Short mmCIF file of C-alpha atoms and ligand atoms in Angstrom, two decimals:
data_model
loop_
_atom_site.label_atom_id
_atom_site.label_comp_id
_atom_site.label_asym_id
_atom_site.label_seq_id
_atom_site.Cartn_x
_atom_site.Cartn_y
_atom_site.Cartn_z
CA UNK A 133 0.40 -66.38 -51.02
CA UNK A 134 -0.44 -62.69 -49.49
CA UNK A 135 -2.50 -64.28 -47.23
CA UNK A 136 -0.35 -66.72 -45.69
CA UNK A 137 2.87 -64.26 -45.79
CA UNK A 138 0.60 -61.75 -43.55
CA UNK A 139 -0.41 -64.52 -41.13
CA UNK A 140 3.16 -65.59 -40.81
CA UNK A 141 4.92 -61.93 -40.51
CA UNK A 142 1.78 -61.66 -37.53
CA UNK A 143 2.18 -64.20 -35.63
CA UNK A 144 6.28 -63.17 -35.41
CA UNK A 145 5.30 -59.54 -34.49
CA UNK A 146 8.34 -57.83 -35.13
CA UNK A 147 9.47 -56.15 -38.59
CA UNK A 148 13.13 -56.62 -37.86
CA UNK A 149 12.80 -60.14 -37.48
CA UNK A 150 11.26 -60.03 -41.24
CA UNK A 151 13.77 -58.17 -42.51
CA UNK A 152 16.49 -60.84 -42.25
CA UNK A 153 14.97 -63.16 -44.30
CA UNK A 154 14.18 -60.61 -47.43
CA UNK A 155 18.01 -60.35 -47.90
CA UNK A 156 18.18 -63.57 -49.24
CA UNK A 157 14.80 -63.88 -51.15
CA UNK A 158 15.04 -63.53 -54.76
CA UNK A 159 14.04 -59.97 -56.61
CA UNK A 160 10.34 -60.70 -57.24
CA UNK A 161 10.00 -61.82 -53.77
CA UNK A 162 11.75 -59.04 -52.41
CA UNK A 163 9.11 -56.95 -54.05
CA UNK A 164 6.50 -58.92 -52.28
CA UNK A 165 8.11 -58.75 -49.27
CA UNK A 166 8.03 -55.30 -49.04
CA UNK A 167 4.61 -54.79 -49.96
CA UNK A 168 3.67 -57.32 -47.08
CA UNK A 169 5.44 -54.95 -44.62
CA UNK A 170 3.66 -52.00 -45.67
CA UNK A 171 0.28 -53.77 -45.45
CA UNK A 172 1.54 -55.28 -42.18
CA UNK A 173 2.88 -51.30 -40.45
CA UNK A 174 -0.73 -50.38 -41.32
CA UNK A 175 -2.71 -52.96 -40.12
CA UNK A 176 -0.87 -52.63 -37.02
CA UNK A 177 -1.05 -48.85 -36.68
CA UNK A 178 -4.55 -49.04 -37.62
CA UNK A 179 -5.17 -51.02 -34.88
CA UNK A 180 -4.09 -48.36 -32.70
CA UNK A 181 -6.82 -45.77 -31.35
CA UNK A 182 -7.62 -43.05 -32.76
CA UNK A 183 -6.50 -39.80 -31.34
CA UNK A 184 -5.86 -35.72 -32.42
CA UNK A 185 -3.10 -33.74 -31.97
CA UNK A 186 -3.67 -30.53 -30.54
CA UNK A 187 -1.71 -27.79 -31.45
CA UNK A 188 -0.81 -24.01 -30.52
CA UNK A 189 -0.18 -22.29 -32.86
CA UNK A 190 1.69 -24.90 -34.91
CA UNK A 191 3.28 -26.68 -31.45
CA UNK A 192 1.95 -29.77 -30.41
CA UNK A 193 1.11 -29.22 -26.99
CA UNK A 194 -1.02 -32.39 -26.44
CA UNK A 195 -3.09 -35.15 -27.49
CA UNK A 196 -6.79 -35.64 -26.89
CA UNK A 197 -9.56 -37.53 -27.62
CA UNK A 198 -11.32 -35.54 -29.58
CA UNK A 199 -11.64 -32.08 -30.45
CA UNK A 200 -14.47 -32.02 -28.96
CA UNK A 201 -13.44 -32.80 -25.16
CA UNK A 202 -10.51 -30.05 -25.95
CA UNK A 203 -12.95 -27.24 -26.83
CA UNK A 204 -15.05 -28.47 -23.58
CA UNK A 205 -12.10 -27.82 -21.38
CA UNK A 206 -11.54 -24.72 -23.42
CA UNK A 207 -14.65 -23.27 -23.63
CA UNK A 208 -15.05 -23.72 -19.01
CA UNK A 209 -11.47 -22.28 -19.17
CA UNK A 210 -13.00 -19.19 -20.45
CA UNK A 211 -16.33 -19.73 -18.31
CA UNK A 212 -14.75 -19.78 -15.09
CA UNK A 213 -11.45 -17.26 -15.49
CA UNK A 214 -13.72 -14.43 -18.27
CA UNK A 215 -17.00 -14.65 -15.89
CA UNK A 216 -19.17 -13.69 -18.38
CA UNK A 217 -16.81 -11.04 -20.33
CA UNK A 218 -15.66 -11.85 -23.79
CA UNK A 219 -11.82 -13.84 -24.35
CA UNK A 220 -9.69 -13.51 -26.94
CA UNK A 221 -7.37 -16.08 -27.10
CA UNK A 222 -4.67 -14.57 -29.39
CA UNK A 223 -3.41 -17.68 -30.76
CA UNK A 224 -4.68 -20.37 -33.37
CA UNK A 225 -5.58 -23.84 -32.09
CA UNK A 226 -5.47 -27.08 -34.34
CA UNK A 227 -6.05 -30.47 -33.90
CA UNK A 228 -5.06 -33.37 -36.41
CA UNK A 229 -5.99 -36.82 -36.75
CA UNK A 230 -3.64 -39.92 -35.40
CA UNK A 231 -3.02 -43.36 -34.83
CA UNK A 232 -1.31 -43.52 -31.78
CA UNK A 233 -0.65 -45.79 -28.55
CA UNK A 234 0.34 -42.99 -26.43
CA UNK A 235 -2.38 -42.14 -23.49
CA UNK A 236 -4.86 -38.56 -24.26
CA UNK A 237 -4.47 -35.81 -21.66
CA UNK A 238 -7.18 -36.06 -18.86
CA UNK A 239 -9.26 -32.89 -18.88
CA UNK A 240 -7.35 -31.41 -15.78
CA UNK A 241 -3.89 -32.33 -17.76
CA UNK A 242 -5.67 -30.39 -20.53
CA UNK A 243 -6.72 -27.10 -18.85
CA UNK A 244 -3.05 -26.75 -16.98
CA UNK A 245 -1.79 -27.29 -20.65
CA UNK A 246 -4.13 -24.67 -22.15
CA UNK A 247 -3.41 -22.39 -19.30
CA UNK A 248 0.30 -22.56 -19.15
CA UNK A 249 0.53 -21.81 -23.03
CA UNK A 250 -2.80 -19.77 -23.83
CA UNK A 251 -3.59 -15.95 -22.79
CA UNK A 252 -6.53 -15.80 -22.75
CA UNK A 253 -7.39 -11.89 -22.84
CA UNK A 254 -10.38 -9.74 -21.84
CA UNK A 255 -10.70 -6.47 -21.79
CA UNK A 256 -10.17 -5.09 -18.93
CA UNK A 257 -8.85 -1.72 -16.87
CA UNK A 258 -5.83 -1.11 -14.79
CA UNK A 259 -5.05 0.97 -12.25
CA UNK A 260 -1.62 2.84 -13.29
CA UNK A 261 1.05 4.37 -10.29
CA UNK A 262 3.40 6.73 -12.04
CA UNK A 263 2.09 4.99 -15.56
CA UNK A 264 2.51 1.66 -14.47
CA UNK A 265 -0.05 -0.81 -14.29
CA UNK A 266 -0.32 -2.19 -10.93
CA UNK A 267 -3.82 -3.93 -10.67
CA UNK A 268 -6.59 -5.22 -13.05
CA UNK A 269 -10.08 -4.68 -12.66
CA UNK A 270 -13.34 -5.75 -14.38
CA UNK A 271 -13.54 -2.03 -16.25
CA UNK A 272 -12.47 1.61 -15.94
CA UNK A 273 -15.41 2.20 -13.92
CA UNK A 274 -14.19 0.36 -11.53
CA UNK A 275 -10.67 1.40 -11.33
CA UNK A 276 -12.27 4.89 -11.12
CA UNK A 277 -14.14 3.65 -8.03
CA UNK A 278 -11.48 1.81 -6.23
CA UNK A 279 -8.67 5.04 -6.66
CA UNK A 280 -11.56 7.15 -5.30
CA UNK A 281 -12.30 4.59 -2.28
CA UNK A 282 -8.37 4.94 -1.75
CA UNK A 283 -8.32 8.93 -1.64
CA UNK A 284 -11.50 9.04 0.67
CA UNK A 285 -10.92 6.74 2.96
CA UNK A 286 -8.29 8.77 4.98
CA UNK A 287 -10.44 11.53 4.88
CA UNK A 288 -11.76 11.02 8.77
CA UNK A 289 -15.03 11.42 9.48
CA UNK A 290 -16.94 13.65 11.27
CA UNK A 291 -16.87 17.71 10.93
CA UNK A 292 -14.03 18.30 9.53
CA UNK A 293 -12.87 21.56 6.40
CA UNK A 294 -11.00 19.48 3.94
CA UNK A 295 -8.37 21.52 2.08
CA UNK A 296 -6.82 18.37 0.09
CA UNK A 297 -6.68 14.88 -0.30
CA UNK A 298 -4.51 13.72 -2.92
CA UNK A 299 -2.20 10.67 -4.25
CA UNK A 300 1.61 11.26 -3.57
CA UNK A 301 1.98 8.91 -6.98
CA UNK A 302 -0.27 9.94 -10.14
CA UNK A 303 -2.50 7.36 -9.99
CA UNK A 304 -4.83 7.17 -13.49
CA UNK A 305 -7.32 4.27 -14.66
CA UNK A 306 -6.44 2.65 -18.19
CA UNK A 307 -7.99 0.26 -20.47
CA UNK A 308 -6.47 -2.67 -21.87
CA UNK A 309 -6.12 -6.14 -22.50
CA UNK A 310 -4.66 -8.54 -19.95
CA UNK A 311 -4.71 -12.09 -19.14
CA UNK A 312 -7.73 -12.47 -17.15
CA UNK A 313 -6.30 -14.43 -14.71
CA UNK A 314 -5.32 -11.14 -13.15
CA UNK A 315 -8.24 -9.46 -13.05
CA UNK A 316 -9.28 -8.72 -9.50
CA UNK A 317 -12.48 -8.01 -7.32
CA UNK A 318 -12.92 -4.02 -6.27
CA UNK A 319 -11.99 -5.23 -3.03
CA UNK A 320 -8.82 -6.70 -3.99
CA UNK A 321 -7.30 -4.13 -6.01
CA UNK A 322 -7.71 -1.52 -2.93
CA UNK A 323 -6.32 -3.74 -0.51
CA UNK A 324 -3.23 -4.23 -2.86
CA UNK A 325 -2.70 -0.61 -3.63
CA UNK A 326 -2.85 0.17 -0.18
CA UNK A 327 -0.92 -2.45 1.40
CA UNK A 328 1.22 -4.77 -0.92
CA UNK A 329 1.30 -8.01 -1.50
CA UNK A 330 1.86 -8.70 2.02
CA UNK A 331 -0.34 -10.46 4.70
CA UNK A 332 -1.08 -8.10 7.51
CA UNK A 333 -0.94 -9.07 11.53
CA UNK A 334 -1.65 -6.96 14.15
CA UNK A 335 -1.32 -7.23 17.75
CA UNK A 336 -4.06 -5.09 20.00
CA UNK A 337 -2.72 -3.28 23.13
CA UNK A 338 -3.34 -5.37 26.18
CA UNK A 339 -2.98 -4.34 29.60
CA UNK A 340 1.24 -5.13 30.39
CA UNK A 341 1.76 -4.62 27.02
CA UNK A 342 5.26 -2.70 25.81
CA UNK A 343 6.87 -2.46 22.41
CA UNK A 344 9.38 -4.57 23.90
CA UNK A 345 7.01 -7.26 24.67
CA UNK A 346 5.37 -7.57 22.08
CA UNK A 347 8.37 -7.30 20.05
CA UNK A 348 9.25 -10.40 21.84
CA UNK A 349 5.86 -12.22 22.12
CA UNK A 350 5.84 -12.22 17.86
CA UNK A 351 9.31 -13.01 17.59
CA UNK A 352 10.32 -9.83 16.22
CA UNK A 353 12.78 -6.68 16.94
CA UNK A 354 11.24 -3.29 18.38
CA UNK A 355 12.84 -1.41 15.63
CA UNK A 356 10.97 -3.79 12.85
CA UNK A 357 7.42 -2.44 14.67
CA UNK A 358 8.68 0.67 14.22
CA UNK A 359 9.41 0.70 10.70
CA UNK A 360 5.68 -1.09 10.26
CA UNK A 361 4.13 2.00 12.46
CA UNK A 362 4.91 5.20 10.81
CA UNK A 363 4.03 8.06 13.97
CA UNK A 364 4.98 5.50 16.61
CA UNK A 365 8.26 5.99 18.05
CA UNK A 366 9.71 4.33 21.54
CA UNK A 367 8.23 6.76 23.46
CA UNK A 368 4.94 6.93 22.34
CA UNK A 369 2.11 6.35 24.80
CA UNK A 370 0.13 3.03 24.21
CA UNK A 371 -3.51 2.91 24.62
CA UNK A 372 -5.15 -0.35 25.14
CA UNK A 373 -7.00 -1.77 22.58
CA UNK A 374 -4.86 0.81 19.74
CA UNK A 375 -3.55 -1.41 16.82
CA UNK A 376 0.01 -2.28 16.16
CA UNK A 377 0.80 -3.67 13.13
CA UNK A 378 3.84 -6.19 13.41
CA UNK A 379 4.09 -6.68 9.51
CA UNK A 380 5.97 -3.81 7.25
CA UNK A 381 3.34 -2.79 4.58
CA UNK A 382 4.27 -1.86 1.21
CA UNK A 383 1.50 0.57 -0.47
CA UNK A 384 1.87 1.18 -3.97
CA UNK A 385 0.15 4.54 -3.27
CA UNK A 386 0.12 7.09 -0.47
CA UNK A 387 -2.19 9.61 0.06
CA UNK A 388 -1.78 12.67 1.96
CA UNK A 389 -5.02 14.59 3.07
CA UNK A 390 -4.88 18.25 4.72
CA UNK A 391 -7.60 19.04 6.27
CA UNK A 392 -8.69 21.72 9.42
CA UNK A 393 -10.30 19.51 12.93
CA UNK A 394 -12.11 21.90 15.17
CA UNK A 395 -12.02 20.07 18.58
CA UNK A 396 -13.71 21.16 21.51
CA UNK A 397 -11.17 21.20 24.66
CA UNK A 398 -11.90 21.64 28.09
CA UNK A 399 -10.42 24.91 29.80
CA UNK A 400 -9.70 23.38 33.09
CA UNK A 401 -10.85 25.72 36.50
CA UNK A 402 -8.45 27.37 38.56
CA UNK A 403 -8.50 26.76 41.86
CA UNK A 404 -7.65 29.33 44.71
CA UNK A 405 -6.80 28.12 48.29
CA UNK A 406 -7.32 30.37 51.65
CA UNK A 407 -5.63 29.47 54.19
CA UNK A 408 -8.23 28.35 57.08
CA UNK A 409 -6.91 28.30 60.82
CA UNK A 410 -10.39 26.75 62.28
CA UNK A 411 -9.64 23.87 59.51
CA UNK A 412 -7.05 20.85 60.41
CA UNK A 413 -3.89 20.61 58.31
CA UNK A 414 -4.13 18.57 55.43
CA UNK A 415 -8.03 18.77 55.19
CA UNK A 416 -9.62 21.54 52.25
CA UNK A 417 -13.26 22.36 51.92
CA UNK A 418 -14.64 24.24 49.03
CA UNK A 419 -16.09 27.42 49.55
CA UNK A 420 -16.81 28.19 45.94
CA UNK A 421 -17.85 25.91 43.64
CA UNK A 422 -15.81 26.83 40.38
CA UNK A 423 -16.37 24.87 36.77
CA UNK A 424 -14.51 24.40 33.74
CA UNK A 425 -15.03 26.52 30.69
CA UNK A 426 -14.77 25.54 27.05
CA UNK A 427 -12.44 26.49 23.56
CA UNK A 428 -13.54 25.71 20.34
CA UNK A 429 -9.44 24.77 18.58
CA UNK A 430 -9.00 24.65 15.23
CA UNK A 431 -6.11 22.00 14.41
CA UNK A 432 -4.46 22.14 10.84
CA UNK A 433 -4.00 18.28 10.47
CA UNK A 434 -1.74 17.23 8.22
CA UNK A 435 -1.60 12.76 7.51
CA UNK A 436 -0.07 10.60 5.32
CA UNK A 437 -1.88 7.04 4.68
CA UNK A 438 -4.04 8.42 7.66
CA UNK A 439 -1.40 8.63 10.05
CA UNK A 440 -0.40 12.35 11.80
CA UNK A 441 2.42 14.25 10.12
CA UNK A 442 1.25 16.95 11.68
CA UNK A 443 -1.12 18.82 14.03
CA UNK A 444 -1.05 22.23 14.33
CA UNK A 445 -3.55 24.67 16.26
CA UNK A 446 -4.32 27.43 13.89
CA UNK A 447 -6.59 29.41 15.92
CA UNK A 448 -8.65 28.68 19.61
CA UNK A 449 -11.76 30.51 20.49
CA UNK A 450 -13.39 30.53 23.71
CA UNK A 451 -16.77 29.34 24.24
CA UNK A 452 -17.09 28.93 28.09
CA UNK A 453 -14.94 30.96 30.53
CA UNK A 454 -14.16 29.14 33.45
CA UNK A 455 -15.02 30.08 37.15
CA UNK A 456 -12.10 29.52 39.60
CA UNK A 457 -12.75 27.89 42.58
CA UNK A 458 -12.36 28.77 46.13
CA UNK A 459 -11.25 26.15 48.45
CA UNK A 460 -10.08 26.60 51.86
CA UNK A 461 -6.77 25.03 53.44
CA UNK A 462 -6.54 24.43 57.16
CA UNK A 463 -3.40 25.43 58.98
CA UNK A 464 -4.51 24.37 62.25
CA UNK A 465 -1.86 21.79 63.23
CA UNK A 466 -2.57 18.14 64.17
CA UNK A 467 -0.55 15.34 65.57
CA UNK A 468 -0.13 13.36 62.41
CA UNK A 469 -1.85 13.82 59.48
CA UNK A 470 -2.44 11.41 56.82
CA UNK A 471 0.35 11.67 54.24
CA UNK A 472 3.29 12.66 56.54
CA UNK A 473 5.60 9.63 56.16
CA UNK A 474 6.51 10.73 52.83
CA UNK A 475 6.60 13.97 53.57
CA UNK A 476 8.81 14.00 56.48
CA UNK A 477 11.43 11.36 54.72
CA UNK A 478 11.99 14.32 52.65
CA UNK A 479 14.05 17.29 52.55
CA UNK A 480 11.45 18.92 54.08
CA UNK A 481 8.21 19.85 52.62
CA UNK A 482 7.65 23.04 50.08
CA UNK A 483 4.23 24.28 51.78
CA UNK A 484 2.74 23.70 48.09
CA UNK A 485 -0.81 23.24 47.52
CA UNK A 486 -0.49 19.52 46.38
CA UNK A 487 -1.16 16.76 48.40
CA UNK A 488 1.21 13.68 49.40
CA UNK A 489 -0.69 10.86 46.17
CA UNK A 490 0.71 8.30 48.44
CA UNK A 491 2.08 6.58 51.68
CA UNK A 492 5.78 5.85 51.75
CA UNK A 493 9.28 6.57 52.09
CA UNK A 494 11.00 8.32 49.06
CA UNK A 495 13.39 5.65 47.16
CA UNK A 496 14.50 8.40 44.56
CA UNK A 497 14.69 11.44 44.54
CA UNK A 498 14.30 14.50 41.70
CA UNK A 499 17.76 15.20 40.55
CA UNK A 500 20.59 13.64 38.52
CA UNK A 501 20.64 9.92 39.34
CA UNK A 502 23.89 8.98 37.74
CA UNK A 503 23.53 10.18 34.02
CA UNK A 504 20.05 10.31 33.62
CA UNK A 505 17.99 13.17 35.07
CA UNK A 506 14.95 12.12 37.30
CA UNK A 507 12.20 14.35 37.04
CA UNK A 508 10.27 13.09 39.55
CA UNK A 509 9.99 11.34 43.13
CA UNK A 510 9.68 7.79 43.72
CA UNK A 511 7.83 6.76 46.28
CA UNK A 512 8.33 2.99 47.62
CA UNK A 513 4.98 1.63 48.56
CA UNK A 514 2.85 -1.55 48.18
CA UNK A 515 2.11 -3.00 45.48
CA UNK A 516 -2.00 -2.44 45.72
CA UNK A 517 -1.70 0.44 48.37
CA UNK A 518 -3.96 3.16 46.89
CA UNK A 519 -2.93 6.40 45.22
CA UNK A 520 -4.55 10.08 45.49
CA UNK A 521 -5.17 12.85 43.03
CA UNK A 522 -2.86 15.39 45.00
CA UNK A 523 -5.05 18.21 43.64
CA UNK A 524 -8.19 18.46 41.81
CA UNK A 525 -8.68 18.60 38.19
CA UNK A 526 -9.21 16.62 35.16
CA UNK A 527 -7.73 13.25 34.11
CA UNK A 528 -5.80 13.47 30.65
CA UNK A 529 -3.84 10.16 30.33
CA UNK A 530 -5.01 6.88 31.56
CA UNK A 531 -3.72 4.16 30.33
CA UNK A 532 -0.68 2.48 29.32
CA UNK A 533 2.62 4.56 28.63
CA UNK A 534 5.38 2.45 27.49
CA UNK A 535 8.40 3.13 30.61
CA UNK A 536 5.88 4.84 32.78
CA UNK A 537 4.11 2.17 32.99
CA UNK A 538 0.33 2.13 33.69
CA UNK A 539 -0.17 5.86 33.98
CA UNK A 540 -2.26 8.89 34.79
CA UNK A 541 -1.80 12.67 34.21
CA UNK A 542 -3.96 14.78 35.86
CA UNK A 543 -4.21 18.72 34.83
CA UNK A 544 -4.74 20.97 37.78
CA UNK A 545 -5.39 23.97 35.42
CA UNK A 546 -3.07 27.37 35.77
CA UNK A 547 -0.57 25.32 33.58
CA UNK A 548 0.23 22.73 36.39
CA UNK A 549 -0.28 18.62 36.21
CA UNK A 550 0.77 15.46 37.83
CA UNK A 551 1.66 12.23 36.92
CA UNK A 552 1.35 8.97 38.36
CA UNK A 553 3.24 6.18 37.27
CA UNK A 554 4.16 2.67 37.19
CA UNK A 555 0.16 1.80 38.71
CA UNK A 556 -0.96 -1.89 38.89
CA UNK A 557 -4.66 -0.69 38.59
CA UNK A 558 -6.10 2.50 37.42
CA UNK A 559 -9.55 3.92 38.53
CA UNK A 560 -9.85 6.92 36.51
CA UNK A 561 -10.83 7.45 33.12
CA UNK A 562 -9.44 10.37 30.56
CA UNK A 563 -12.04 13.17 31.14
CA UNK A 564 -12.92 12.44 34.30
CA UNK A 565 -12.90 15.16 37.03
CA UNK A 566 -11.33 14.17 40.22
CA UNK A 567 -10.83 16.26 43.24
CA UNK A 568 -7.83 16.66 45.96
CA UNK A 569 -7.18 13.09 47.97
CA UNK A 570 -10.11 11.08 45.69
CA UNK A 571 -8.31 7.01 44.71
CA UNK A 572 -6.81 7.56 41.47
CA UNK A 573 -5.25 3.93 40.92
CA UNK A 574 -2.73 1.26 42.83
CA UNK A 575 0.94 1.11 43.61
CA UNK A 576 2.70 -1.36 40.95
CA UNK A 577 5.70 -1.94 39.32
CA UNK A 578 4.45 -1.84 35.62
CA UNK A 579 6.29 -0.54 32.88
CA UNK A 580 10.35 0.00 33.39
CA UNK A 581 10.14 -0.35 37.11
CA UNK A 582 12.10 -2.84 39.23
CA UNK A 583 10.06 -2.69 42.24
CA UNK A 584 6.76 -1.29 43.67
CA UNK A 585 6.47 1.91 43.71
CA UNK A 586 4.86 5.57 42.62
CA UNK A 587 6.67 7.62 40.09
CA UNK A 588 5.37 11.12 40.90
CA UNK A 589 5.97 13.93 38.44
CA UNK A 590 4.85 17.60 38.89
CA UNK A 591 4.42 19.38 35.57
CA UNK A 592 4.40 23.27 34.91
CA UNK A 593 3.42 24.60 31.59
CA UNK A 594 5.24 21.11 30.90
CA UNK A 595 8.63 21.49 32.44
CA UNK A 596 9.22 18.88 35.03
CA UNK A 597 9.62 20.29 38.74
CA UNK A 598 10.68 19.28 41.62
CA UNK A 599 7.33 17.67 43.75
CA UNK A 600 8.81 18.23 46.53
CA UNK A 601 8.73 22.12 46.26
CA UNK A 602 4.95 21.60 45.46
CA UNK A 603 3.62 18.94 48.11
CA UNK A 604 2.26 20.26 51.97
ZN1 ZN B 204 10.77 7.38 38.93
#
């Protein structure tokens, strides 16, 4: 009777459709009935594979196979993210025995699973900013060794007196326990201190290069480079090849170092002119051969994140006197000498010592020019058409200078140099002697210029002066 009852309640499949019947069976066979179903639910289930529960700390988080598989993707969990170091997972993990149809986790569903709801903790150290823990390393050790690699490494190289290198923040190594998913590498934890969680991009200093162009080139303002360059302003002078950094760092620490920079500067010679009537006009010849001397200056350098606060000379010693030279100047007069044009589009030369840099007619002169003061001559040449030292003496600047342009500065010594600006080629390098009439560079138009032409300034002790006063 069983028998035949389960075969029949089978083959229909479906325990509702059993249950209308029952209501009209008799009591005894109501009792039967019911007993069938029960045999029937767990035949059925029973059919069903076997599977486990897995649970968190009481919450079913998934099913799986077996517990097995589950400790598998557990245990390579803790392989790959503790390396090695011991994991506590600070939870309890269960797994009970079902019958059900529903599909087991795949071992990647698994390990997401496990990872979203599982710390799994190693010891561990962190490196603390004003007591806050701001990155995770391996041990204290090496939290130790990254904050040091922080505070050295804007300590510059070379001979320098340190007086002090220290964090702005207090920054302290700390043990504890932390999910070591955010445990980093040495590496990592010093790059993040010292620059954020941002990606840094740079631009290098081309040839043509402004703020203003490369503001523009990377899609970005001139005042945004600024923020991202603490020391550069608008007027700073560009060097080629320098890095600019186009992205704003954050650093979670600064360090400021202090330290004394003894650097060895040239004293340029002087150089005395006699006036020579058996020489032409224009021409010099040395009669004494002079030469630079030497100073030993001690700078008191003060830099945050390795960029200049400050730089002060403390104290200058010299090592080298220099010996003037003697050159001689003819005065005999000649039909036309070389750098006249300029020189007679003037208001009249000053009888200086300097020599016309180049051939042309002055387009602007020194003076007020609207608003703006112009402290120097413009002289409209040529793009290409060569330019002249108009004295001797050492180069201090070449290279690029934001408005000027390509530029050169040459110190003359006594306190006097010159600038030449705007240049489409430069042929001098900083440190280079040069003497009266030797090619410097080219006429251009670089930098904030609208045309061709040489931007001549005449600097004493710094001031600007009128050229004209100094030029023959
Ligand atoms: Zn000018």
């Amino acid at each position: 009777m069983t028998d035949q009852a389960s075969k029949e309640t089978s083959k229909e499949g479906s325990k509702e459709d059993n249950m209308k019947p029952s209501v009209i069976l008799s009591k005894p066979l109501y009792l039967i009935a019911a007993m069938v179903l029960v045999i029937v639910f767990v035949a059925v289930a029973a059919g069903y594979p076997n599977a486990y529960a897995v649970s968190i700390d009481g919450e079913e988080v998934a099913l799986v196979e077996s517990p097995e598989v589950a400790e598998e993707v557990l245990e390579e969990i803790i392989l790959d993210l503790g390396k090695g170091r011991e994991v506590a997972l600070g939870a309890d993990i269960g797994y009970k025995k079902i019958h059900s149809k529903d599909e087991t986790a795949s071992n990647g569903e698994l390990s997401k699973i496990f990872k979203e709801h599982l710390n799994f903790l190693c010891e561990a150290a962190a490196v603390t900013v004003d007591g806050e823990p701001k990155v995770w390393v391996e041990d204290e050790e090496t939290a130790e060794r990254v904050i040091e690699r922080i505070r050295k490494c804007f300590v510059p190289e070379g001979e320098i007196e340190l007086v002090r290198v220290d964090f702005e923040e207090k920054v302290e190594s700390q043990k504890g326990r932390v999910n070591a998913e955010k445990i980093v590498d040495a590496a990592a934890a010093e790059e993040l201190l010292r620059n954020g969680k941002v990606k840094v991009t740079s631009h290098i200093i081309e040839e043509g290069d402004s703020l203003w162009t490369i503001a523009r080139a990377n899609n970005t303002r001139v005042k945004h480079i600024l923020e991202a360059n603490p020391g550069l302003s608008e007027d700073s002078i560009l060097s080629l090849g320098q890095e600019v950094k186009l992205t704003k760092t954050e650093p979670m620490v600064n360090v400021i170092a202090e330290y004394n920079k003894t650097v060895v500067k040239e004293i340029p010679k002087e150089t005395k002119y006699r006036d020579d009537g058996n020489l032409q006009s224009g021409k010099t010849k040395v009669i004494k051969k002079g030469e630079d001397g030497e100073k030993e200056v001690v700078y008191h350098v003060v830099t945050t994140n390795g960029v200049n606060i400050s730089a002060e000379p403390v104290s200058k010693k010299v090592t080298k006197e220099p010996v003037a030279e003697l050159v001689a100047k003819g005065t005999k007069k000649t039909t036309r000498a070389n750098y006249t044009v300029a020189s007679r589009s003037s208001s009249g030369g000053g009888g200086g010592s300097l020599s016309w840099p180049t051939r042309g007619s002055i387009s602007s002169r020194y003076g007020y020019r609207g608003r703006e003061f112009h402290g120097a001559i413009d002289i409209a040449a040529r793009s290409g058409t060569p330019i002249t030292a108009a004295a001797g003496g050492t180069v201090t600047t070449a290279g690029w200078g934001g408005g000027y342009g390509n530029q050169i500065v040459i110190n003359h010594g006594g306190g006097m140099s010159t600038r030449y600006a705007h240049c489409s080629a430069l042929n001098v390098k900083v440190g280079q002697k040069v003497s009266q009439g030797q090619v410097i560079g080219r006429v251009g138009a670089t930098g904030r210029a609208t045309g061709a032409h040489l931007h001549f300034e005449v600097m004493v002790n710094g001031a600007k002066k009128n050229p004209i006063n100094y030029l023959r």
